[in-house]
PDB file of C-alpha atoms and ligand atoms in Angstrom:
ATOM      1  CA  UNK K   1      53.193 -33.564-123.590  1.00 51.00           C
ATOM      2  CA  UNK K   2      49.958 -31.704-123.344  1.00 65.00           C
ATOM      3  CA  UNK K   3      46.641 -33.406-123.592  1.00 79.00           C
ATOM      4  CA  UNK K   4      45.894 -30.743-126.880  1.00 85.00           C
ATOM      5  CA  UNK K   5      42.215 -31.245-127.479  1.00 94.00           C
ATOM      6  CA  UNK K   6      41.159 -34.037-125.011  1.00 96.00           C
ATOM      7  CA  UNK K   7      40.526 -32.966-121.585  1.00 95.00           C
ATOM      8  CA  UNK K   8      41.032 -34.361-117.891  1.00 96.00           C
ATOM      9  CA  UNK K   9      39.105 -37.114-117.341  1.00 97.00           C
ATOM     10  CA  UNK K  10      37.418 -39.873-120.050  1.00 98.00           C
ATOM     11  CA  UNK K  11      36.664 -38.458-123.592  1.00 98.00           C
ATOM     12  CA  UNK K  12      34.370 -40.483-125.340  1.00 98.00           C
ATOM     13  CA  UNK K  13      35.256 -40.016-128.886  1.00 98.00           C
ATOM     14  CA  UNK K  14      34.490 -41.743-132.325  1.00 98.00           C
ATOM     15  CA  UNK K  15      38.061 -43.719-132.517  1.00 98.00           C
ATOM     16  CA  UNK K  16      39.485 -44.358-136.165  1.00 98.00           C
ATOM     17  CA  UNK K  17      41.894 -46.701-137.136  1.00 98.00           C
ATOM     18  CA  UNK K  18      42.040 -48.137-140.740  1.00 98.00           C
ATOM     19  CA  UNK K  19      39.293 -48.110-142.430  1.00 97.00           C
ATOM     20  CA  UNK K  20      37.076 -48.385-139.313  1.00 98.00           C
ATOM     21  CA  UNK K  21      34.854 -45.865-136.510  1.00 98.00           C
ATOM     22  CA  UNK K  22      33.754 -46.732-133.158  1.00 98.00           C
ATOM     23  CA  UNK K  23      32.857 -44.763-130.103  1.00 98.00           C
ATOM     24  CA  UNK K  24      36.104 -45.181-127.565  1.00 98.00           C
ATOM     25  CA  UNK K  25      36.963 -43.832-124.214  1.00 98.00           C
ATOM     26  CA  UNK K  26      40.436 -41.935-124.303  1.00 98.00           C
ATOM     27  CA  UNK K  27      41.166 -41.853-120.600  1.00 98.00           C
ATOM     28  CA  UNK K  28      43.521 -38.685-119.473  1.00 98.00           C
ATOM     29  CA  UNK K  29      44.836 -38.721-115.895  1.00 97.00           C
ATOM     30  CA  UNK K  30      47.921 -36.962-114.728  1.00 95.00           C
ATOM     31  CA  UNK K  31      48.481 -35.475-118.502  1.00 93.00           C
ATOM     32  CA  UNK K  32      48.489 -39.011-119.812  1.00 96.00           C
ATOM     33  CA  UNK K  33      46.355 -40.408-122.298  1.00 98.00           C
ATOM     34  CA  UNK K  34      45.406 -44.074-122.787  1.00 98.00           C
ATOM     35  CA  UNK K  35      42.318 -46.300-123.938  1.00 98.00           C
ATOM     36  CA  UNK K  36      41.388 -50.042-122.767  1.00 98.00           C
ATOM     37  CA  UNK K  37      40.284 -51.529-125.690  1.00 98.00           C
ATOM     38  CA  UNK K  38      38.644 -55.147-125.766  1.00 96.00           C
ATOM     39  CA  UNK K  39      40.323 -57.844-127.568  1.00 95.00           C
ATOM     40  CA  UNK K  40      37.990 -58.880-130.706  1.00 93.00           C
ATOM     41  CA  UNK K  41      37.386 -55.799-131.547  1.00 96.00           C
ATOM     42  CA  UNK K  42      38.350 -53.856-135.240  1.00 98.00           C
ATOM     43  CA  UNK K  43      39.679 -50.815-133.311  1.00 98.00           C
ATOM     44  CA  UNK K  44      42.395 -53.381-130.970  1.00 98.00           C
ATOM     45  CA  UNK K  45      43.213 -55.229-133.696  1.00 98.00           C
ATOM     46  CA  UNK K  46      44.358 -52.106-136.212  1.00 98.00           C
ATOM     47  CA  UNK K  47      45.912 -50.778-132.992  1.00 98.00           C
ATOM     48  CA  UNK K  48      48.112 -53.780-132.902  1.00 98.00           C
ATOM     49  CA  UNK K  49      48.887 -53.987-136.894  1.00 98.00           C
ATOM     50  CA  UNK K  50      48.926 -50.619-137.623  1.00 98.00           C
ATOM     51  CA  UNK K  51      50.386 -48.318-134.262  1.00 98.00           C
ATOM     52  CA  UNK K  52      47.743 -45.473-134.751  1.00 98.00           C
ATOM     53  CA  UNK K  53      44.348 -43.790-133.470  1.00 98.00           C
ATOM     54  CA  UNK K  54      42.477 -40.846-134.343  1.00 98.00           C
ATOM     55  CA  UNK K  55      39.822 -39.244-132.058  1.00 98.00           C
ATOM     56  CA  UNK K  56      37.009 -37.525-133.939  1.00 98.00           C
ATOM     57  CA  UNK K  57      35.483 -35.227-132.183  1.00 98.00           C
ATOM     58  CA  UNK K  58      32.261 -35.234-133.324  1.00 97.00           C
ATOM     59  CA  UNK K  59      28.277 -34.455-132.314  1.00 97.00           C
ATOM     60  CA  UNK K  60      25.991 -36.524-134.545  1.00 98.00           C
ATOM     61  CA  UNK K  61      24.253 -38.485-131.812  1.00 98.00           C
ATOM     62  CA  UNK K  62      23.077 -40.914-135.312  1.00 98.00           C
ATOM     63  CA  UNK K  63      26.913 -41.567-135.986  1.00 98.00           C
ATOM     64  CA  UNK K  64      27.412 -43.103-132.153  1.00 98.00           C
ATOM     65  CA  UNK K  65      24.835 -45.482-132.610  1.00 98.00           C
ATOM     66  CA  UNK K  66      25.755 -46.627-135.962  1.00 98.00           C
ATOM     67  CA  UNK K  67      29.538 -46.815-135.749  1.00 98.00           C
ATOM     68  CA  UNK K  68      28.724 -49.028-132.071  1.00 98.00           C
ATOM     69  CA  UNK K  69      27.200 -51.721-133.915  1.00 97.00           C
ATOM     70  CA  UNK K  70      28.546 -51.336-137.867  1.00 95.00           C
ATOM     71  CA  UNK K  71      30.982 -50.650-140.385  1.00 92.00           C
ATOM     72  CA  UNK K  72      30.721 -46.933-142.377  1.00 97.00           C
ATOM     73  CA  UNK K  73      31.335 -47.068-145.866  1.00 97.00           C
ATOM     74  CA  UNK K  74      34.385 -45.950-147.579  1.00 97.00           C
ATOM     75  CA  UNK K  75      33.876 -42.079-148.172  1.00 97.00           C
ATOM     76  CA  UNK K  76      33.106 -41.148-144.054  1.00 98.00           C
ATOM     77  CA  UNK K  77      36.776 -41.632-143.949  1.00 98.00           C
ATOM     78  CA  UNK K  78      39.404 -38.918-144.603  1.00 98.00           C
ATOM     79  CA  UNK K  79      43.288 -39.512-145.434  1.00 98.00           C
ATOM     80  CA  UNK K  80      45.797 -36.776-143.405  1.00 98.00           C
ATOM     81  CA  UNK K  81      49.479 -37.323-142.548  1.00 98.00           C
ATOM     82  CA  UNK K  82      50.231 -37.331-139.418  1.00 97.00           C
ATOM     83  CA  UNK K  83      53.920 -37.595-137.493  1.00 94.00           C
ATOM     84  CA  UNK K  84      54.703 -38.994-141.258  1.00 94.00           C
ATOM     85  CA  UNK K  85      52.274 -41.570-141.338  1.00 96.00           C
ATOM     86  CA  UNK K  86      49.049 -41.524-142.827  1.00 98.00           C
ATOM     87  CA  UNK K  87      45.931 -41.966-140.862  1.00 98.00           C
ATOM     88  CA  UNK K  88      43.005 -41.816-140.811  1.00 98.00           C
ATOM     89  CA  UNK K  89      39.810 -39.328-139.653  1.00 98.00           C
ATOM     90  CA  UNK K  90      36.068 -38.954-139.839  1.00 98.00           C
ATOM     91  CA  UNK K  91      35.369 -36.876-142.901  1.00 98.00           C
ATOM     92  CA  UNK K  92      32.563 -34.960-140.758  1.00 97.00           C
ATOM     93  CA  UNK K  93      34.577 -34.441-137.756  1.00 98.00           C
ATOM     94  CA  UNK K  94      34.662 -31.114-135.828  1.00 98.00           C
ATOM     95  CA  UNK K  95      38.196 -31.644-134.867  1.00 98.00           C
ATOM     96  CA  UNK K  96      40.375 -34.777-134.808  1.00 98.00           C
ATOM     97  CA  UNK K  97      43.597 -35.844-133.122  1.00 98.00           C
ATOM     98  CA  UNK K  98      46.070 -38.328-134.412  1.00 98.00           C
ATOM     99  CA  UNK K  99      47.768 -40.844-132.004  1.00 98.00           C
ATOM    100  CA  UNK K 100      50.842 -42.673-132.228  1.00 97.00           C
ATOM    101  CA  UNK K 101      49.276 -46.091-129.732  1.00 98.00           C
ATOM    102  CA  UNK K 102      51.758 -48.706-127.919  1.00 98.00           C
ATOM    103  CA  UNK K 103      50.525 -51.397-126.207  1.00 98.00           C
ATOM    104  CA  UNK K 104      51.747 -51.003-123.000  1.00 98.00           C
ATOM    105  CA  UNK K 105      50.046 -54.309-121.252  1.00 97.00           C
ATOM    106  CA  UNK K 106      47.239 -56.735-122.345  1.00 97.00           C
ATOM    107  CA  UNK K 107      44.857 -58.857-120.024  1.00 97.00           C
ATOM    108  CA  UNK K 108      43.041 -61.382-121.130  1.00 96.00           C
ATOM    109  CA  UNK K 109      39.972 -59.169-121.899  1.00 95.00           C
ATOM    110  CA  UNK K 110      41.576 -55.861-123.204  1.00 97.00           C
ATOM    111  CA  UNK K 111      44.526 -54.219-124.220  1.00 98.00           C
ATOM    112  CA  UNK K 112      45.810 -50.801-122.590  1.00 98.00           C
ATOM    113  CA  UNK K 113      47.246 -48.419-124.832  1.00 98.00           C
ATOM    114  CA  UNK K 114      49.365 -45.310-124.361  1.00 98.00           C
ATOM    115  CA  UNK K 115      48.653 -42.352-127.176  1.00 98.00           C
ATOM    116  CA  UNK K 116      51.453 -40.130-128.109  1.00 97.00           C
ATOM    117  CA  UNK K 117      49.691 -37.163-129.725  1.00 97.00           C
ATOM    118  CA  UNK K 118      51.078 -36.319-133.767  1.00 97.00           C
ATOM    119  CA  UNK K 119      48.739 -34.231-135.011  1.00 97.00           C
ATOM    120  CA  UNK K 120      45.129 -32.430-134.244  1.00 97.00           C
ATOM    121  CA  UNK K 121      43.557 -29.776-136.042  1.00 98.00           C
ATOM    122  CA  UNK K 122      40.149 -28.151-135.539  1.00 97.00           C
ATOM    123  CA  UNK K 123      37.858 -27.741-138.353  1.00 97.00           C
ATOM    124  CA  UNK K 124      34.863 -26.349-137.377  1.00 95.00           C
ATOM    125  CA  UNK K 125      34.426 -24.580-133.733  1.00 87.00           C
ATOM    126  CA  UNK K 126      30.916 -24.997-133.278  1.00 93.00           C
ATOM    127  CA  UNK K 127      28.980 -24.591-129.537  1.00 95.00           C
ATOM    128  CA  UNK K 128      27.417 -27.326-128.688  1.00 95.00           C
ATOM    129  CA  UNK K 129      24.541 -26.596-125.999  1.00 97.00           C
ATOM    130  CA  UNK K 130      24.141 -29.554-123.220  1.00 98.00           C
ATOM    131  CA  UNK K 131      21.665 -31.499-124.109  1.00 98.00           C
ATOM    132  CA  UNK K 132      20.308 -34.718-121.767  1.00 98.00           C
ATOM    133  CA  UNK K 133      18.752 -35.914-124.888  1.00 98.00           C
ATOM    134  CA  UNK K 134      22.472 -36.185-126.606  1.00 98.00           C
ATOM    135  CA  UNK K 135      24.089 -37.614-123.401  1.00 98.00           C
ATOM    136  CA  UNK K 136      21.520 -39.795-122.646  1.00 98.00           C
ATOM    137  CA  UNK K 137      21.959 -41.343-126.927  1.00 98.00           C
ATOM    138  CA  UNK K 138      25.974 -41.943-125.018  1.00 98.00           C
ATOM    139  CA  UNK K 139      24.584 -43.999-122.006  1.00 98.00           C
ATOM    140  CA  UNK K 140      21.779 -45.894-123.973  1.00 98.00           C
ATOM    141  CA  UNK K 141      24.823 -46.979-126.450  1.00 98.00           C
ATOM    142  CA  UNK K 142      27.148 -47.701-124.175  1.00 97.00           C
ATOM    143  CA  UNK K 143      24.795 -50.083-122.123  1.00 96.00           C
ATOM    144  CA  UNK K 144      23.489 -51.636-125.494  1.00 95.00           C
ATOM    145  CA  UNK K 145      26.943 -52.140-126.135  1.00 94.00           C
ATOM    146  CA  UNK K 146      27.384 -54.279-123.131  1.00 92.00           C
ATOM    147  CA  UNK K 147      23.781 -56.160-123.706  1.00 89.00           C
ATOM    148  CA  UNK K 148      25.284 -58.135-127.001  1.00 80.00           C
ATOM    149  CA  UNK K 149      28.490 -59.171-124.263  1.00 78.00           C
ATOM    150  CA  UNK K 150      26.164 -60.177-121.576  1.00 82.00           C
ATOM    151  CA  UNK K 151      22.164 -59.535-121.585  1.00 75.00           C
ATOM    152  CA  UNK K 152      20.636 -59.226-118.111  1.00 87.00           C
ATOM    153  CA  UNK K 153      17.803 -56.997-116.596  1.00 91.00           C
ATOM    154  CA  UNK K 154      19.952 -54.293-115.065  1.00 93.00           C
ATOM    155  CA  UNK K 155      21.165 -53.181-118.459  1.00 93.00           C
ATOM    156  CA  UNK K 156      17.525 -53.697-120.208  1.00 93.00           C
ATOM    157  CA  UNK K 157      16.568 -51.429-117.511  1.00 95.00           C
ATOM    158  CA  UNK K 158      19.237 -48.712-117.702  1.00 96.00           C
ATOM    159  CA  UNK K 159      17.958 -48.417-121.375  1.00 96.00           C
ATOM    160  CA  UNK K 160      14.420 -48.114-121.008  1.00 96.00           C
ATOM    161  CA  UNK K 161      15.521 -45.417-118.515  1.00 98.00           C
ATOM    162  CA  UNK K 162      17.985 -43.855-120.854  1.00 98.00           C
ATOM    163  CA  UNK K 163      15.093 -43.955-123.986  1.00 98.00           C
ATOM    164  CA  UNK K 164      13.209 -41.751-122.124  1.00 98.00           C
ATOM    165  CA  UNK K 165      15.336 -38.704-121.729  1.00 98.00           C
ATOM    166  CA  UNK K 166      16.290 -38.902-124.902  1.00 98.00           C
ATOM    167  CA  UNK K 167      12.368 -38.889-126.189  1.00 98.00           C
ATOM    168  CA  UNK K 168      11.519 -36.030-123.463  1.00 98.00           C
ATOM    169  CA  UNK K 169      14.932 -33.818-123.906  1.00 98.00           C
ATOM    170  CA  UNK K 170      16.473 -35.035-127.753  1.00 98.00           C
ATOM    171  CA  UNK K 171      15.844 -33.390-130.765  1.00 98.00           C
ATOM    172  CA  UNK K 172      15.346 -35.051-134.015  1.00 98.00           C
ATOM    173  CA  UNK K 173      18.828 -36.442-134.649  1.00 98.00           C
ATOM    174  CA  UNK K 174      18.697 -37.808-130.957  1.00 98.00           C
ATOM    175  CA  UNK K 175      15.414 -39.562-132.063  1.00 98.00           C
ATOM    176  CA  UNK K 176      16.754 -41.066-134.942  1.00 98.00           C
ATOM    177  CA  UNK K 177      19.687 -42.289-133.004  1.00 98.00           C
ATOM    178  CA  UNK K 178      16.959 -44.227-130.583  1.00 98.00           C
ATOM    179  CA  UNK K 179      15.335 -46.113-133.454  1.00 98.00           C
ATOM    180  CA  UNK K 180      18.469 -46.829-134.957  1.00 98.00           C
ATOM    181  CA  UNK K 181      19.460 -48.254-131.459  1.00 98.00           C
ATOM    182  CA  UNK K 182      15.816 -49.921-130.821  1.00 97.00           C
ATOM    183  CA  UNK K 183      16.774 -51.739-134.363  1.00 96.00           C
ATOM    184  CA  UNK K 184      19.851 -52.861-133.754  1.00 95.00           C
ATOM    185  CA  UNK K 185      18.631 -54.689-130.291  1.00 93.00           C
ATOM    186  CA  UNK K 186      15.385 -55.902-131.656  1.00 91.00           C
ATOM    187  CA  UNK K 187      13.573 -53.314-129.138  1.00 86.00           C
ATOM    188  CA  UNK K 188       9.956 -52.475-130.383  1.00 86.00           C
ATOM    189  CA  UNK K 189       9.702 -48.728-131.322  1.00 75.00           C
ATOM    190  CA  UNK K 190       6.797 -48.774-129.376  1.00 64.00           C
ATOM    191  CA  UNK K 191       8.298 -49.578-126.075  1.00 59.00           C
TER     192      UNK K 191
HETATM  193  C1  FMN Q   1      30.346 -44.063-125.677  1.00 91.54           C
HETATM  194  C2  FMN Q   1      30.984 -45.417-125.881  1.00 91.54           C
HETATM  195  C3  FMN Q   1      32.257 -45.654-125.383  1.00 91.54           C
HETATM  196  C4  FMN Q   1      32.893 -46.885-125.585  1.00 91.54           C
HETATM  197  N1  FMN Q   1      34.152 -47.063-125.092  1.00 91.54           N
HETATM  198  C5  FMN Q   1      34.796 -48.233-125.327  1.00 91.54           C
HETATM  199  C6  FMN Q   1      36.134 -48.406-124.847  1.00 91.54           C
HETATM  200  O1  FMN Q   1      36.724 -47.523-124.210  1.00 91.54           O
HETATM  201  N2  FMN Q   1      36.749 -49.580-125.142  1.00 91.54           N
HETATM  202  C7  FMN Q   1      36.122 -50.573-125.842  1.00 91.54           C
HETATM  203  O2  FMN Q   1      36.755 -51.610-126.076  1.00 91.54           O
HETATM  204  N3  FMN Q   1      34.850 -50.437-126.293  1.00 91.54           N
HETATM  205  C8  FMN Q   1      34.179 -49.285-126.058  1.00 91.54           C
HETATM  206  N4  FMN Q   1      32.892 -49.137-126.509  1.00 91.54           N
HETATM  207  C9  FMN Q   1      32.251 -50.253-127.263  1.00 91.54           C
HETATM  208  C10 FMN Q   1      32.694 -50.292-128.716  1.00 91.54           C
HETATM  209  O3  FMN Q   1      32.383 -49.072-129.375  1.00 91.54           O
HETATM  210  C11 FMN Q   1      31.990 -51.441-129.467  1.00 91.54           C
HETATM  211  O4  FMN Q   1      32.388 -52.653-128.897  1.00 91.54           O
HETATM  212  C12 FMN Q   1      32.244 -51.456-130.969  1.00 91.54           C
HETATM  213  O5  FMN Q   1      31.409 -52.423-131.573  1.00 91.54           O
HETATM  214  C13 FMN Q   1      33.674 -51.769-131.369  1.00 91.54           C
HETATM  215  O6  FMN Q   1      33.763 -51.613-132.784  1.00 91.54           O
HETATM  216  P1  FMN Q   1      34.974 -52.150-133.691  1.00 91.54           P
HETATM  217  O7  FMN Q   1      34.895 -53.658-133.704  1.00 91.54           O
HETATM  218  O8  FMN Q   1      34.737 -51.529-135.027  1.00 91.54           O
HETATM  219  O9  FMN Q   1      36.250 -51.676-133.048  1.00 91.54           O
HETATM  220  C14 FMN Q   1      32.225 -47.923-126.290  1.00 91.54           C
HETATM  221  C15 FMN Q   1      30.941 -47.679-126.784  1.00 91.54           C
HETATM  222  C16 FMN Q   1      30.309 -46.447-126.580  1.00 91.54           C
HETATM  223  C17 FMN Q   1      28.938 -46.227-127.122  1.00 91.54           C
END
């Protein structure tokens, strides 16, 4: 089974299950493809109720933040049928590919899950030019993700370092995203 649209490596995606978005590593090695998911979360516990993932592949640095820290209201989310079930996918996405996910082992913090591939389909090829600004919206999140698990200095650090690139190299969207992600830790804008 061929990777499709993921490639080699992690893909950090916008992850839908029912009714719920939330940035997610899909992590391919050796033509596999699985994700580590922590337990608590929306995304592990539709993956255990419901069997199913979609990646959205998707650029909207604004989109990362939000769906990191809240819920998206009803009409970001688009029904499709994939492998005769129906799932799931960002309404804005690029491209999107549908997952059939078993749990193949859980630990006490996370559960590792094995995606089958059903269904992908790309919408909208559009080039996306590398941009530090964008990238640097990825690490800031992913590191403010980790602050509300366990604060320390490191992290508050890695931010502050992160904010910067995005305010020297981002565009508008990308500077949006940062005061969206100031607000959501309580970070002055002014910092
Ligand atoms: C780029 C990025 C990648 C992430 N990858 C993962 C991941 O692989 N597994 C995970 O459990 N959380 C990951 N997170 C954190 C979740 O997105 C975050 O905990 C989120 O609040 C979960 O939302 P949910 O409760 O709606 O599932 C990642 C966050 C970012 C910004």
């Amino acid at each position: 089974m061929g990777l499709g649209l993921l490639r080699d490596g992690i893909n950090e995606v916008i992850a839908t299950t029912y009714q719920n978005a939330a940035p997610m590593g899909i992590i391919c090695r050796h033509g596999e493809a699985r994700m580590v998911v922590y337990r608590g979360s929306h995304t592990a516990g539709h993956i255990e109720d419901d069997g199913w993932v979609v990646a959205n592949f998707i650029f909207d640095p604004v989109l990362y933040v939000r769906t990191a820290f809240e819920d998206l209201p009803a009409d970001y989310f688009t029904g499709e049928h994939a492998g005769g079930i129906p799932v799931q996918r960002l309404t804005g996405a690029e491209a999107w590919a549908a997952y059939s996910a078993v749990i193949e082992r859980k630990t006490n913090e996370a559960l590792i899950v094995s995606l089958t591939l059903l269904r992908e389909e790309i919408i909208a090829p559009v080039v996306h030019p590398v941009n530090r600004g964008f990238n640097s919206i990825i690490e800031a999140t992913v590191h403010a993700t980790r602050v509300v698990r366990s604060d320390d200095e490191t992290l508050q650090r890695l931010i502050r370092h992160y904010a910067r690139l995005v305010k020297r190299c981002g565009g508008d969207r990308e500077l949006e995203a940062l005061s969206l992600l100031f607000g959501y830790l309580g970070i002055p804008e002014k910092s």
